[in-house]
JSON list of C-alpha atoms in Angstrom, two decimals:
[
{"chain": "Q", "resi": 1, "resn": "THR", "atom": "CA", "xyz": [-30.04, 21.04, -2.48]},
{"chain": "Q", "resi": 2, "resn": "LYS", "atom": "CA", "xyz": [-29.61, 18.34, -0.26]},
{"chain": "Q", "resi": 3, "resn": "ARG", "atom": "CA", "xyz": [-26.19, 17.54, -1.56]},
{"chain": "Q", "resi": 4, "resn": "ASP", "atom": "CA", "xyz": [-25.04, 21.45, -0.79]},
{"chain": "Q", "resi": 5, "resn": "LEU", "atom": "CA", "xyz": [-26.11, 21.23, 2.57]},
{"chain": "Q", "resi": 6, "resn": "VAL", "atom": "CA", "xyz": [-24.78, 18.06, 3.27]},
{"chain": "Q", "resi": 7, "resn": "GLY", "atom": "CA", "xyz": [-21.21, 19.66, 1.77]},
{"chain": "Q", "resi": 8, "resn": "THR", "atom": "CA", "xyz": [-21.12, 22.49, 3.87]},
{"chain": "Q", "resi": 9, "resn": "GLN", "atom": "CA", "xyz": [-21.24, 20.58, 6.84]},
{"chain": "Q", "resi": 10, "resn": "LEU", "atom": "CA", "xyz": [-17.91, 18.85, 5.99]},
{"chain": "Q", "resi": 11, "resn": "LEU", "atom": "CA", "xyz": [-20.13, 15.58, 5.37]},
{"chain": "Q", "resi": 12, "resn": "TYR", "atom": "CA", "xyz": [-19.91, 14.29, 1.73]},
{"chain": "Q", "resi": 13, "resn": "LEU", "atom": "CA", "xyz": [-22.26, 11.60, -0.15]},
{"chain": "Q", "resi": 14, "resn": "ASN", "atom": "CA", "xyz": [-20.46, 9.08, -2.39]},
{"chain": "Q", "resi": 15, "resn": "GLU", "atom": "CA", "xyz": [-21.88, 7.94, -5.78]},
{"chain": "Q", "resi": 16, "resn": "PHE", "atom": "CA", "xyz": [-23.79, 4.88, -4.02]},
{"chain": "Q", "resi": 17, "resn": "GLY", "atom": "CA", "xyz": [-25.29, 7.03, -1.05]},
{"chain": "Q", "resi": 18, "resn": "GLY", "atom": "CA", "xyz": [-22.74, 7.02, 1.35]},
{"chain": "Q", "resi": 19, "resn": "LEU", "atom": "CA", "xyz": [-21.82, 9.33, 3.82]},
{"chain": "Q", "resi": 20, "resn": "HIS", "atom": "CA", "xyz": [-18.23, 10.19, 4.47]},
{"chain": "Q", "resi": 21, "resn": "ILE", "atom": "CA", "xyz": [-16.59, 13.29, 6.81]},
{"chain": "Q", "resi": 22, "resn": "ILE", "atom": "CA", "xyz": [-13.83, 13.47, 4.41]},
{"chain": "Q", "resi": 23, "resn": "GLY", "atom": "CA", "xyz": [-13.60, 14.87, 0.91]},
{"chain": "Q", "resi": 24, "resn": "PRO", "atom": "CA", "xyz": [-13.58, 12.66, -2.22]},
{"chain": "Q", "resi": 25, "resn": "ASP", "atom": "CA", "xyz": [-10.33, 14.36, -2.95]},
{"chain": "Q", "resi": 26, "resn": "VAL", "atom": "CA", "xyz": [-8.63, 13.23, 0.34]},
{"chain": "Q", "resi": 27, "resn": "ILE", "atom": "CA", "xyz": [-10.42, 9.61, -0.08]},
{"chain": "Q", "resi": 28, "resn": "GLN", "atom": "CA", "xyz": [-9.01, 9.37, -3.69]},
{"chain": "Q", "resi": 29, "resn": "ARG", "atom": "CA", "xyz": [-5.28, 10.29, -1.75]},
{"chain": "Q", "resi": 30, "resn": "GLY", "atom": "CA", "xyz": [-5.79, 7.72, 0.85]},
{"chain": "Q", "resi": 31, "resn": "VAL", "atom": "CA", "xyz": [-6.24, 5.02, -1.99]},
{"chain": "Q", "resi": 32, "resn": "GLU", "atom": "CA", "xyz": [-3.50, 6.37, -3.95]},
{"chain": "Q", "resi": 33, "resn": "LEU", "atom": "CA", "xyz": [-1.22, 6.23, -0.83]},
{"chain": "Q", "resi": 34, "resn": "ASN", "atom": "CA", "xyz": [-2.46, 2.63, -0.09]},
{"chain": "Q", "resi": 35, "resn": "GLU", "atom": "CA", "xyz": [-1.24, 1.40, -3.22]},
{"chain": "Q", "resi": 36, "resn": "GLU", "atom": "CA", "xyz": [2.30, 2.96, -2.85]},
{"chain": "Q", "resi": 37, "resn": "CYS", "atom": "CA", "xyz": [2.61, 1.59, 0.30]},
{"chain": "Q", "resi": 38, "resn": "ARG", "atom": "CA", "xyz": [1.80, -1.98, -1.19]},
{"chain": "Q", "resi": 39, "resn": "ASN", "atom": "CA", "xyz": [4.50, -1.15, -4.00]},
{"chain": "Q", "resi": 40, "resn": "ILE", "atom": "CA", "xyz": [6.91, -0.56, -1.66]},
{"chain": "Q", "resi": 41, "resn": "THR", "atom": "CA", "xyz": [6.45, -3.28, 0.72]},
{"chain": "Q", "resi": 42, "resn": "GLY", "atom": "CA", "xyz": [6.52, -5.49, -2.21]},
{"chain": "Q", "resi": 43, "resn": "GLN", "atom": "CA", "xyz": [9.91, -4.03, -3.35]},
{"chain": "Q", "resi": 44, "resn": "GLN", "atom": "CA", "xyz": [11.03, -4.86, 0.28]},
{"chain": "Q", "resi": 45, "resn": "ILE", "atom": "CA", "xyz": [10.25, -8.12, 0.41]},
{"chain": "Q", "resi": 46, "resn": "GLN", "atom": "CA", "xyz": [12.00, -9.10, -2.93]},
{"chain": "Q", "resi": 47, "resn": "VAL", "atom": "CA", "xyz": [15.09, -7.44, -1.49]},
{"chain": "Q", "resi": 48, "resn": "LEU", "atom": "CA", "xyz": [15.09, -9.36, 1.37]},
{"chain": "Q", "resi": 49, "resn": "ASN", "atom": "CA", "xyz": [14.22, -12.49, -0.17]},
{"chain": "Q", "resi": 50, "resn": "GLU", "atom": "CA", "xyz": [17.28, -11.82, -2.41]},
{"chain": "Q", "resi": 51, "resn": "LEU", "atom": "CA", "xyz": [19.49, -11.25, 0.73]},
{"chain": "Q", "resi": 52, "resn": "ALA", "atom": "CA", "xyz": [18.27, -14.14, 2.49]},
{"chain": "Q", "resi": 53, "resn": "LYS", "atom": "CA", "xyz": [19.13, -16.39, -0.67]},
{"chain": "Q", "resi": 54, "resn": "ASP", "atom": "CA", "xyz": [22.75, -14.56, -0.47]},
{"chain": "Q", "resi": 55, "resn": "VAL", "atom": "CA", "xyz": [23.22, -15.40, 3.33]},
{"chain": "Q", "resi": 56, "resn": "GLU", "atom": "CA", "xyz": [21.97, -19.26, 2.56]},
{"chain": "Q", "resi": 57, "resn": "ARG", "atom": "CA", "xyz": [24.58, -19.57, -0.19]},
{"chain": "Q", "resi": 58, "resn": "GLU", "atom": "CA", "xyz": [27.43, -18.23, 1.78]},
{"chain": "Q", "resi": 59, "resn": "LYS", "atom": "CA", "xyz": [26.52, -20.13, 4.85]},
{"chain": "Q", "resi": 60, "resn": "LYS", "atom": "CA", "xyz": [26.87, -23.22, 2.62]},
{"chain": "Q", "resi": 61, "resn": "LYS", "atom": "CA", "xyz": [30.01, -22.30, 1.30]},
{"chain": "Q", "resi": 62, "resn": "ALA", "atom": "CA", "xyz": [31.58, -21.52, 4.35]},
{"chain": "Q", "resi": 63, "resn": "ILE", "atom": "CA", "xyz": [30.40, -24.97, 5.61]},
{"chain": "Q", "resi": 64, "resn": "GLY", "atom": "CA", "xyz": [31.94, -26.49, 2.37]},
{"chain": "Q", "resi": 65, "resn": "ILE", "atom": "CA", "xyz": [28.39, -27.58, 0.99]},
{"chain": "Q", "resi": 66, "resn": "ASN", "atom": "CA", "xyz": [28.20, -26.56, -2.75]},
{"chain": "Q", "resi": 67, "resn": "SER", "atom": "CA", "xyz": [24.92, -26.19, -4.10]},
{"chain": "Q", "resi": 68, "resn": "CYS", "atom": "CA", "xyz": [24.07, -25.65, -7.63]}
]
């Protein structure tokens, strides 16, 4: 079949008829890695925001400004 011929030449058809040079398993792993990176980045941003708050609080303490 046409799909078999395409697959033997390292070209893959997706469910919409789009042509890819990498297999669906590689595409799926790429999607998973992208999501993992987004999660890690989000966690890093949270940590940096907390550190920034701590630094600001310490700066205010050092110059004698009380903040509640």
